[in-house]
Amino acid sequence: MARGLRLVFATSLLLMLLGFCRGSTIGVCYGRNADDIPTPDKVAQLVQLHNIKYLRIYDSNIQVLKAFANTGVELMVGIPNSDLSAFSQFQSNVDTWLKNNILPYYPATKVTYITVGAELTEAPSNVSASVVPAMQNVFTALRKAGLHRKIKVSSTHSLGVLSRSFPPSAGAFNSSHAFFLKPMLEFLAENKSPFMVDIYPYYAYRDSANKVSLDYALFESTSEVIDPNTGLLYTNMFDAQIDALYFALLALNFRTIKIMVTETGWPSKGSAKETVATPDNAQTYNQNLIRHVIDNTGTPAKPGEELDVYIFSLFNENRKPGLESERNWGLFYPDQTSIYNLDFTGRSTVDSTKANVTRSNGTWCIASSTASDVELKNGLNWACGAGNVDCSAIQPSQPCFEPDNLVSHASYAFNSYYQQNGATDVACRFGGAGVRTNKNPSYDKCLYITAGSNKTAANNATSAPSTSSSVQIGFPLWISSCLLLAFLPFS
């Protein structure tokens, strides 16, 4: 009997620990300040194809919420600053919003966070004063619906919330924001919600290039910056900015609030004066960021601390005002092709000029025997749609229609995309559903094209979908620790 109870306890503890030990995650922001981006249903297909599991949106657009139903993608939904006054004054306004905009689509659409307002330190003080009452009303509405433990409430900030960020140990919040910040931090601590911040080393470098090295901003530095107060060593600006926030929280005795990065990234294009806004630098920053996050190394002040990060942004947004860089933070063009290659597994460095260039040389790309039907269908739909592949050969009565099955049709489409995009390793990924082969898969009158053959589809030099954009830390680094803890002998 005692042994059985110990087993039940150990199993329960394991499940609990797995919840806590899920590892750091990478998400993507889905901004829509553009007039040329795909419709939400097509975006949902693109997101699934790339295995992006976490997405931030900036409002509660019904078409977006509908599009992501039953996709498994977890959404962070935003309440804009313009709604804070109404949401702070009357609970009924929030109850109605939740009833009309969230509850009809939940839980099919997995809403896990609601952000109330954004970067309030840049907003007028009357807006800032409304944020905490609005957050409390949103929490109350969620509690009435029984969702206050499933959907967390917070608000996002720029790094302008700090009055000092260097050295990190001297990090301090700007006292002029205390009127709304102190009650907000008390709310976050009480409800176990994260402190959300948008962090951009790009701006810090652009505005202080004589004080900050580009390598330090891009995670490429081979030297270290020493915090004279703690002796902690920093090799990148991202960690230093995160730790400045940790120390600012610590100075106010908020020790349990976790930090979540709700925006970070690097623009791929800028004005004449924005010389570091290039595809190479954007790729370098985001690639190194992904690796840094999913390695779960934490920061010098918080080693091993989980940190969830959202990359800004899914698309370039052509209607954003300001300098040229403001319209060029995207990972994808409006036609859903990649602006530059990223390895979302974080296992390798990708050179934008030589990215995985392994030419065909007698290789083909076919559907993996281990891929699920859903993965194959998503890849097939993408290749024949946004991928610009000519899929007429797999239509009824055409040479490659038979055998009429998903594996055969996906293989033809995958190979066509692979060949017309340079026959690179990355062009055969399809979220892990594609695999390269040296054996020509052609049969009967169904001919699989090769790179350089006369039969090509629309010219498209961008990369194919890469693997998971929501990769969590690998099994050996964290689950093993949880398993060890869960199955320690109990006396």
Coordinates of C-alpha atoms in Angstrom, one line a residue:
M1 CA 0.0 0.0 0.0
A2 CA 2.7 2.5 1.0
R3 CA 4.7 1.6 -2.2
G4 CA 1.6 2.3 -4.3
L5 CA 1.1 5.6 -2.6
R6 CA 4.7 6.5 -3.2
L7 CA 4.3 5.6 -6.9
V8 CA 1.1 7.8 -7.2
F9 CA 2.9 10.6 -5.4
A10 CA 5.9 10.3 -7.7
T11 CA 3.8 10.3 -10.8
S12 CA 1.9 13.3 -9.6
L13 CA 5.1 15.1 -8.8
L14 CA 6.5 14.2 -12.3
L15 CA 3.5 15.7 -14.0
M16 CA 3.8 18.8 -11.9
L17 CA 7.5 19.2 -12.5
L18 CA 7.0 18.7 -16.2
G19 CA 4.7 21.6 -16.1
F20 CA 7.3 23.8 -14.4
C21 CA 10.2 22.4 -16.4
R22 CA 8.8 23.0 -19.9
G23 CA 11.9 24.9 -21.0
S24 CA 12.3 28.3 -22.6
T25 CA 10.2 29.0 -25.8
I26 CA 10.4 31.1 -28.9
G27 CA 7.3 32.8 -30.3
V28 CA 6.6 35.3 -33.0
C29 CA 4.7 38.6 -33.0
Y30 CA 2.0 38.9 -35.7
G31 CA 1.6 42.6 -36.4
R32 CA -0.9 43.6 -39.1
N33 CA -0.1 47.3 -39.8
A34 CA 0.0 46.6 -43.5
D35 CA -2.2 46.4 -46.5
D36 CA -0.4 43.6 -48.4
I37 CA -0.1 40.8 -45.9
P38 CA -2.0 37.5 -46.2
T39 CA -5.4 36.9 -44.8
P40 CA -5.6 35.4 -41.3
D41 CA -6.5 31.9 -42.6
K42 CA -3.4 31.8 -44.8
V43 CA -1.3 33.1 -41.9
A44 CA -2.5 30.3 -39.7
Q45 CA -1.4 27.8 -42.4
L46 CA 2.0 29.5 -42.6
V47 CA 2.4 29.5 -38.8
Q48 CA 1.5 25.8 -38.5
L49 CA 3.8 24.9 -41.4
H50 CA 6.7 26.4 -39.5
N51 CA 5.6 24.8 -36.2
I52 CA 5.3 28.2 -34.5
K53 CA 3.4 27.4 -31.3
Y54 CA 3.3 30.8 -29.6
L55 CA 2.0 34.0 -31.3
R56 CA 1.4 37.5 -30.1
I57 CA -1.3 39.6 -31.6
Y58 CA -2.1 43.2 -30.7
D59 CA -5.8 43.2 -30.5
S60 CA -8.7 40.7 -30.4
N61 CA -9.6 40.6 -34.1
I62 CA -12.3 38.0 -34.5
Q63 CA -11.1 36.8 -37.9
V64 CA -7.6 36.1 -36.4
L65 CA -9.1 34.3 -33.4
K66 CA -11.3 32.2 -35.7
A67 CA -8.4 31.4 -38.0
F68 CA -6.3 29.9 -35.2
A69 CA -9.0 27.7 -33.8
N70 CA -7.9 24.0 -33.4
T71 CA -4.4 24.8 -34.5
G72 CA -2.7 24.3 -31.1
V73 CA -1.1 27.7 -31.4
E74 CA -1.1 29.6 -28.1
L75 CA -2.2 33.3 -28.5
M76 CA -1.2 36.3 -26.6
V77 CA -4.1 38.7 -27.2
G78 CA -3.7 42.5 -26.8
I79 CA -6.0 45.2 -25.5
P80 CA -4.8 48.5 -27.1
N81 CA -4.1 51.7 -25.1
S82 CA -7.2 53.3 -26.7
D83 CA -9.4 50.9 -24.7
L84 CA -7.8 51.4 -21.3
S85 CA -10.0 54.3 -20.2
A86 CA -13.3 52.4 -20.9
F87 CA -12.0 49.2 -19.5
S88 CA -10.8 50.8 -16.3
Q89 CA -14.0 52.7 -15.5
F90 CA -16.7 50.0 -15.9
Q91 CA -16.5 46.3 -15.2
S92 CA -19.4 45.8 -17.6
N93 CA -17.3 47.0 -20.5
V94 CA -14.7 44.3 -19.9
D95 CA -17.3 41.6 -19.2
T96 CA -18.9 42.4 -22.6
W97 CA -15.6 42.4 -24.4
L98 CA -14.7 39.0 -22.9
K99 CA -18.1 37.6 -23.8
N100 CA -18.0 38.8 -27.4
N101 CA -14.3 38.6 -28.3
I102 CA -12.8 35.7 -26.4
L103 CA -15.3 33.3 -24.9
P104 CA -17.0 32.4 -28.3
Y105 CA -13.6 31.1 -29.6
Y106 CA -12.1 29.6 -26.4
P107 CA -10.8 27.0 -25.9
A108 CA -10.7 26.0 -29.6
T109 CA -8.5 29.1 -29.9
K110 CA -5.9 28.8 -27.2
V111 CA -5.6 32.2 -25.6
T112 CA -3.1 32.0 -22.8
Y113 CA -2.2 35.7 -22.1
I114 CA -4.0 39.0 -22.3
T115 CA -1.8 42.1 -22.5
V116 CA -3.6 45.2 -21.2
G117 CA -2.0 48.2 -22.9
A118 CA 1.4 48.4 -24.4
E119 CA 4.6 50.4 -23.6
L120 CA 2.8 52.8 -21.3
T121 CA 5.9 54.7 -20.4
E122 CA 5.6 56.2 -23.9
A123 CA 1.9 57.0 -23.4
P124 CA 0.3 60.1 -21.8
S125 CA 0.0 59.8 -18.0
N126 CA -3.8 59.6 -18.1
V127 CA -3.5 56.4 -20.1
S128 CA -0.9 55.0 -17.8
A129 CA -3.1 55.7 -14.8
S130 CA -5.9 53.5 -16.3
V131 CA -3.8 50.4 -16.8
V132 CA -3.9 48.7 -13.4
P133 CA -7.7 49.3 -12.9
A134 CA -8.2 47.9 -16.4
M135 CA -6.0 44.8 -15.6
Q136 CA -7.9 44.2 -12.4
N137 CA -11.2 44.4 -14.3
V138 CA -9.9 41.9 -16.9
F139 CA -8.8 39.6 -14.2
T140 CA -12.2 39.9 -12.5
A141 CA -14.0 39.1 -15.8
L142 CA -11.8 36.0 -16.3
R143 CA -12.4 34.8 -12.8
K144 CA -16.2 35.1 -13.4
A145 CA -15.7 32.8 -16.4
G146 CA -13.4 30.4 -14.5
L147 CA -10.4 31.3 -16.6
H148 CA -8.2 33.4 -14.3
R149 CA -5.8 30.5 -13.8
K150 CA -5.6 29.6 -17.5
I151 CA -5.2 33.0 -19.0
K152 CA -2.7 35.3 -17.4
V153 CA -3.0 39.1 -17.4
S154 CA -0.1 41.5 -17.8
S155 CA 1.0 44.6 -19.7
T156 CA 4.0 45.2 -21.9
H157 CA 6.8 47.8 -21.4
S158 CA 9.7 49.3 -23.3
L159 CA 13.1 49.5 -21.7
G160 CA 12.2 53.1 -21.0
V161 CA 10.6 51.9 -17.9
L162 CA 14.1 51.9 -16.4
S163 CA 15.9 55.1 -15.4
R164 CA 19.2 53.2 -15.3
S165 CA 20.3 49.9 -17.0
F166 CA 24.1 49.9 -16.7
P167 CA 25.7 48.3 -15.1
P168 CA 23.0 45.7 -14.8
S169 CA 23.2 45.5 -11.0
A170 CA 22.3 49.2 -10.8
G171 CA 19.1 48.6 -12.8
A172 CA 16.4 50.8 -11.4
F173 CA 12.8 51.8 -12.4
N174 CA 12.1 55.4 -13.3
S175 CA 10.5 56.9 -10.3
S176 CA 8.2 59.0 -12.5
H177 CA 6.4 55.8 -13.4
A178 CA 5.9 54.7 -9.8
F179 CA 2.3 55.8 -9.7
F180 CA 1.2 52.9 -11.9
L181 CA 4.2 50.6 -11.8
K182 CA 4.2 49.8 -8.1
P183 CA 0.5 48.6 -8.0
M184 CA 1.1 46.8 -11.3
L185 CA 4.0 44.8 -9.8
E186 CA 1.9 44.0 -6.8
F187 CA -0.8 42.7 -9.2
L188 CA 1.7 40.6 -11.1
A189 CA 3.3 39.1 -8.0
E190 CA -0.1 38.2 -6.5
N191 CA -1.4 36.6 -9.7
K192 CA 1.9 34.9 -10.8
S193 CA 1.9 36.9 -14.0
P194 CA 5.2 37.8 -15.8
F195 CA 6.7 41.2 -16.3
M196 CA 6.5 41.7 -20.0
V197 CA 9.2 43.8 -21.8
D198 CA 10.1 44.7 -25.4
I199 CA 13.9 44.7 -25.7
Y200 CA 15.8 46.0 -28.8
P201 CA 19.6 45.9 -28.7
Y202 CA 19.3 47.3 -32.2
Y203 CA 18.2 50.7 -31.0
A204 CA 20.8 50.8 -28.2
Y205 CA 23.5 50.2 -30.8
R206 CA 22.1 52.5 -33.4
D207 CA 21.8 55.4 -31.0
S208 CA 25.1 54.8 -29.2
A209 CA 27.4 53.1 -31.7
N210 CA 30.4 54.9 -30.2
K211 CA 29.7 53.2 -26.8
V212 CA 28.5 49.8 -27.9
S213 CA 30.1 47.3 -30.3
L214 CA 28.0 45.7 -33.0
D215 CA 29.3 42.3 -32.0
Y216 CA 28.0 42.8 -28.4
A217 CA 24.6 43.7 -29.8
L218 CA 24.5 40.7 -32.1
F219 CA 25.6 38.0 -29.6
E220 CA 28.9 37.8 -31.5
S221 CA 31.3 39.3 -29.0
T222 CA 34.4 37.4 -28.0
S223 CA 35.2 39.8 -25.1
E224 CA 33.3 40.4 -21.9
V225 CA 31.8 43.3 -20.1
I226 CA 32.2 43.2 -16.3
D227 CA 29.6 44.4 -13.9
P228 CA 31.9 46.2 -11.3
N229 CA 29.4 45.7 -8.5
T230 CA 28.8 41.9 -8.9
G231 CA 31.7 40.7 -11.0
L232 CA 29.2 39.1 -13.4
L233 CA 30.5 38.8 -17.0
Y234 CA 28.3 39.8 -20.0
T235 CA 29.0 38.8 -23.6
N236 CA 25.8 40.3 -25.1
M237 CA 23.6 43.3 -24.6
F238 CA 20.4 41.2 -24.4
D239 CA 21.4 39.5 -21.2
A240 CA 22.6 42.7 -19.7
Q241 CA 19.3 44.4 -20.3
I242 CA 17.3 41.4 -18.9
D243 CA 19.5 41.4 -15.8
A244 CA 19.0 45.2 -15.3
L245 CA 15.3 44.4 -15.1
Y246 CA 15.9 41.6 -12.6
F247 CA 17.9 43.9 -10.4
A248 CA 15.3 46.7 -10.7
L249 CA 12.7 44.2 -9.5
L250 CA 14.9 43.0 -6.7
A251 CA 15.5 46.6 -5.5
L252 CA 11.7 46.9 -4.9
N253 CA 11.7 43.4 -3.2
F254 CA 9.8 41.7 -6.0
R255 CA 11.8 38.5 -6.2
T256 CA 9.3 36.0 -7.7
I257 CA 8.1 37.9 -10.8
K258 CA 9.4 36.3 -14.0
I259 CA 10.4 38.3 -17.0
M260 CA 9.0 37.6 -20.5
V261 CA 10.3 39.3 -23.6
T262 CA 7.3 40.1 -25.7
E263 CA 9.2 41.8 -28.6
T264 CA 12.8 41.6 -29.8
G265 CA 14.4 41.4 -33.2
W266 CA 16.5 43.2 -35.8
P267 CA 15.4 45.0 -39.0
S268 CA 16.6 43.7 -42.4
K269 CA 16.5 47.1 -44.1
G270 CA 16.8 50.7 -43.2
S271 CA 17.4 54.3 -44.4
A272 CA 20.8 55.5 -45.5
K273 CA 21.8 56.3 -41.9
E274 CA 20.6 52.9 -40.6
T275 CA 23.6 51.1 -42.0
V276 CA 23.3 48.1 -39.6
A277 CA 19.7 47.3 -40.7
T278 CA 20.7 44.5 -43.1
P279 CA 19.5 40.9 -43.8
D280 CA 22.9 39.6 -42.6
N281 CA 22.6 41.4 -39.2
A282 CA 18.9 40.5 -38.8
Q283 CA 19.7 36.9 -39.4
T284 CA 22.7 36.9 -37.1
Y285 CA 20.8 38.5 -34.2
N286 CA 17.7 36.3 -34.5
Q287 CA 19.7 33.1 -35.1
N288 CA 22.0 33.7 -32.1
L289 CA 18.9 34.8 -30.0
I290 CA 17.1 31.5 -30.8
R291 CA 20.1 29.4 -29.8
H292 CA 20.7 31.4 -26.7
V293 CA 17.1 31.1 -25.5
I294 CA 16.5 27.4 -26.3
D295 CA 19.8 26.4 -24.7
N296 CA 18.1 27.5 -21.5
T297 CA 21.4 29.0 -20.1
G298 CA 19.6 32.0 -18.6
T299 CA 21.5 35.2 -17.8
P300 CA 24.6 35.8 -15.7
A301 CA 22.4 36.9 -12.8
K302 CA 19.8 34.2 -13.3
P303 CA 21.6 31.1 -14.7
G304 CA 19.2 28.4 -16.0
E305 CA 16.2 30.7 -15.6
E306 CA 13.5 30.0 -18.2
L307 CA 12.9 32.9 -20.5
D308 CA 10.1 33.0 -23.1
V309 CA 10.8 35.3 -26.0
Y310 CA 8.8 36.6 -29.0
I311 CA 10.6 37.7 -32.1
F312 CA 9.2 40.8 -33.9
S313 CA 7.7 40.3 -36.4
L314 CA 6.1 37.8 -38.7
F315 CA 5.8 40.1 -41.7
N316 CA 7.1 43.4 -42.9
E317 CA 4.5 46.1 -42.2
N318 CA 4.3 48.7 -44.9
R319 CA 2.0 51.1 -43.2
K320 CA 4.1 51.7 -40.1
P321 CA 5.3 55.3 -39.8
G322 CA 8.9 56.5 -39.1
L323 CA 12.2 55.5 -40.6
E324 CA 12.6 52.8 -43.2
S325 CA 13.6 50.2 -40.6
E326 CA 10.2 50.5 -38.9
R327 CA 8.7 48.7 -41.9
N328 CA 11.2 46.0 -42.2
W329 CA 11.3 43.8 -39.1
G330 CA 9.6 40.8 -40.7
L331 CA 10.7 37.2 -41.1
F332 CA 8.5 36.8 -44.1
Y333 CA 7.5 38.8 -47.2
P334 CA 3.8 39.3 -47.8
D335 CA 3.9 36.4 -50.3
Q336 CA 5.0 34.2 -47.3
T337 CA 8.5 33.6 -48.6
S338 CA 11.4 33.9 -46.1
I339 CA 13.4 37.2 -46.0
Y340 CA 16.4 35.2 -44.7
N341 CA 17.1 31.7 -43.5
L342 CA 16.7 30.8 -39.8
D343 CA 17.4 27.5 -38.2
F344 CA 14.7 27.5 -35.5
T345 CA 16.2 24.4 -33.8
G346 CA 19.2 26.6 -32.8
R347 CA 21.6 23.8 -33.6
S348 CA 23.7 25.6 -36.2
T349 CA 24.8 29.0 -37.5
V350 CA 23.3 30.0 -40.9
D351 CA 25.3 32.2 -43.2
S352 CA 22.9 34.3 -45.2
T353 CA 25.2 34.3 -48.2
K354 CA 25.9 30.6 -48.1
A355 CA 22.9 29.3 -46.2
N356 CA 23.0 25.5 -46.4
V357 CA 24.1 25.6 -50.0
T358 CA 24.3 21.9 -50.9
R359 CA 23.3 21.8 -54.6
S360 CA 21.3 19.0 -56.1
N361 CA 24.1 16.9 -57.6
G362 CA 21.7 14.1 -58.2
T363 CA 19.6 14.5 -55.0
W364 CA 15.8 14.8 -54.6
C365 CA 13.4 15.8 -51.8
I366 CA 10.6 13.5 -50.9
A367 CA 8.1 13.1 -48.0
S368 CA 9.6 11.6 -44.8
S369 CA 8.3 8.2 -43.8
T370 CA 8.0 9.5 -40.2
A371 CA 6.0 12.6 -41.1
S372 CA 2.3 12.7 -39.9
D373 CA -0.6 13.2 -42.4
V374 CA -1.1 16.7 -40.9
E375 CA 2.5 17.7 -41.5
L376 CA 2.4 16.3 -45.1
K377 CA -0.9 18.1 -45.8
N378 CA 0.4 21.4 -44.4
G379 CA 3.6 21.1 -46.5
L380 CA 1.7 20.1 -49.6
N381 CA -0.7 23.0 -49.3
W382 CA 2.1 25.4 -48.7
A383 CA 4.3 24.2 -51.6
C384 CA 1.4 24.4 -54.1
G385 CA 0.2 27.7 -52.7
A386 CA 2.7 30.2 -51.3
G387 CA 5.6 28.1 -52.5
N388 CA 4.7 28.8 -56.1
V389 CA 5.1 25.2 -57.1
D390 CA 3.3 24.0 -60.3
C391 CA 1.3 21.1 -58.9
S392 CA -0.7 20.4 -62.0
A393 CA 1.1 17.1 -62.5
I394 CA -0.6 15.6 -59.4
Q395 CA -4.1 16.5 -60.4
P396 CA -6.5 13.8 -61.7
S397 CA -5.6 12.2 -65.0
Q398 CA -2.2 13.8 -64.9
P399 CA 1.1 11.8 -64.9
C400 CA 1.8 12.0 -61.2
F401 CA -1.7 11.7 -59.8
E402 CA -1.3 7.9 -59.2
P403 CA -0.8 6.6 -56.7
D404 CA -3.4 8.9 -55.2
N405 CA -2.1 9.3 -51.7
L406 CA -0.7 12.0 -49.6
V407 CA 2.9 10.7 -49.4
S408 CA 3.2 10.5 -53.2
H409 CA 1.6 13.9 -53.9
A410 CA 3.6 15.6 -51.1
S411 CA 6.9 14.1 -52.4
Y412 CA 6.3 15.5 -55.9
A413 CA 5.5 19.0 -54.5
F414 CA 8.4 19.0 -52.0
N415 CA 10.9 18.0 -54.7
S416 CA 9.6 20.7 -57.1
Y417 CA 10.0 23.4 -54.5
Y418 CA 13.4 21.9 -53.5
Q419 CA 14.8 22.0 -57.0
Q420 CA 13.5 25.4 -58.0
N421 CA 14.9 26.9 -54.9
G422 CA 18.5 25.8 -55.4
A423 CA 18.3 22.2 -53.9
T424 CA 19.6 23.4 -50.6
D425 CA 19.2 21.5 -47.3
V426 CA 16.9 24.1 -45.9
A427 CA 14.6 23.9 -49.0
C428 CA 13.8 20.3 -48.1
R429 CA 12.8 20.8 -44.5
F430 CA 9.1 21.5 -44.6
G431 CA 9.0 21.6 -40.9
G432 CA 10.7 18.2 -40.7
A433 CA 8.3 16.5 -43.2
G434 CA 10.8 16.5 -46.1
V435 CA 13.9 14.3 -46.5
R436 CA 16.6 14.2 -49.2
T437 CA 17.4 11.1 -51.2
N438 CA 20.0 10.1 -53.8
K439 CA 17.5 7.7 -55.5
N440 CA 15.5 9.2 -58.3
P441 CA 11.8 8.9 -57.3
S442 CA 10.6 9.3 -60.9
Y443 CA 8.3 6.5 -62.1
D444 CA 6.5 5.6 -65.3
K445 CA 5.6 9.0 -66.9
C446 CA 6.0 10.9 -63.7
L447 CA 9.3 12.7 -63.9
Y448 CA 10.7 14.5 -60.8
I449 CA 12.6 17.6 -61.9
T450 CA 16.2 18.3 -60.9
A451 CA 17.9 21.6 -60.4
G452 CA 18.7 23.3 -63.8
S453 CA 16.1 21.2 -65.7
N454 CA 14.0 23.0 -68.3
K455 CA 10.8 22.4 -66.3
T456 CA 10.7 25.0 -63.5
A457 CA 8.0 26.8 -61.7
A458 CA 8.0 30.5 -60.8
N459 CA 11.5 31.8 -59.9
N460 CA 11.7 32.0 -56.1
A461 CA 15.1 32.3 -54.5
T462 CA 14.0 32.3 -50.9
S463 CA 14.3 29.5 -48.5
A464 CA 11.8 26.8 -47.7
P465 CA 10.1 26.5 -44.4
S466 CA 12.5 25.7 -41.5
T467 CA 11.8 23.6 -38.5
S468 CA 10.0 24.5 -35.3
S469 CA 9.8 28.2 -34.4
S470 CA 8.7 27.1 -31.0
V471 CA 11.5 24.7 -30.1
Q472 CA 11.8 24.0 -26.4
I473 CA 14.9 22.9 -24.7
G474 CA 16.0 19.4 -25.4
F475 CA 15.2 16.4 -23.3
P476 CA 18.7 15.8 -21.8
L477 CA 19.0 19.3 -20.5
W478 CA 15.8 19.6 -18.4
I479 CA 13.4 16.7 -18.5
S480 CA 16.1 14.4 -17.1
S481 CA 16.4 16.6 -14.1
C482 CA 12.7 16.5 -13.5
L483 CA 12.6 12.8 -13.9
L484 CA 15.4 12.4 -11.3
L485 CA 13.5 14.6 -8.9
A486 CA 10.2 12.9 -9.5
F487 CA 11.6 9.4 -8.9
L488 CA 13.8 9.9 -5.9
P489 CA 13.0 7.3 -3.2
F490 CA 10.6 8.4 -0.5
S491 CA 11.0 7.0 2.9

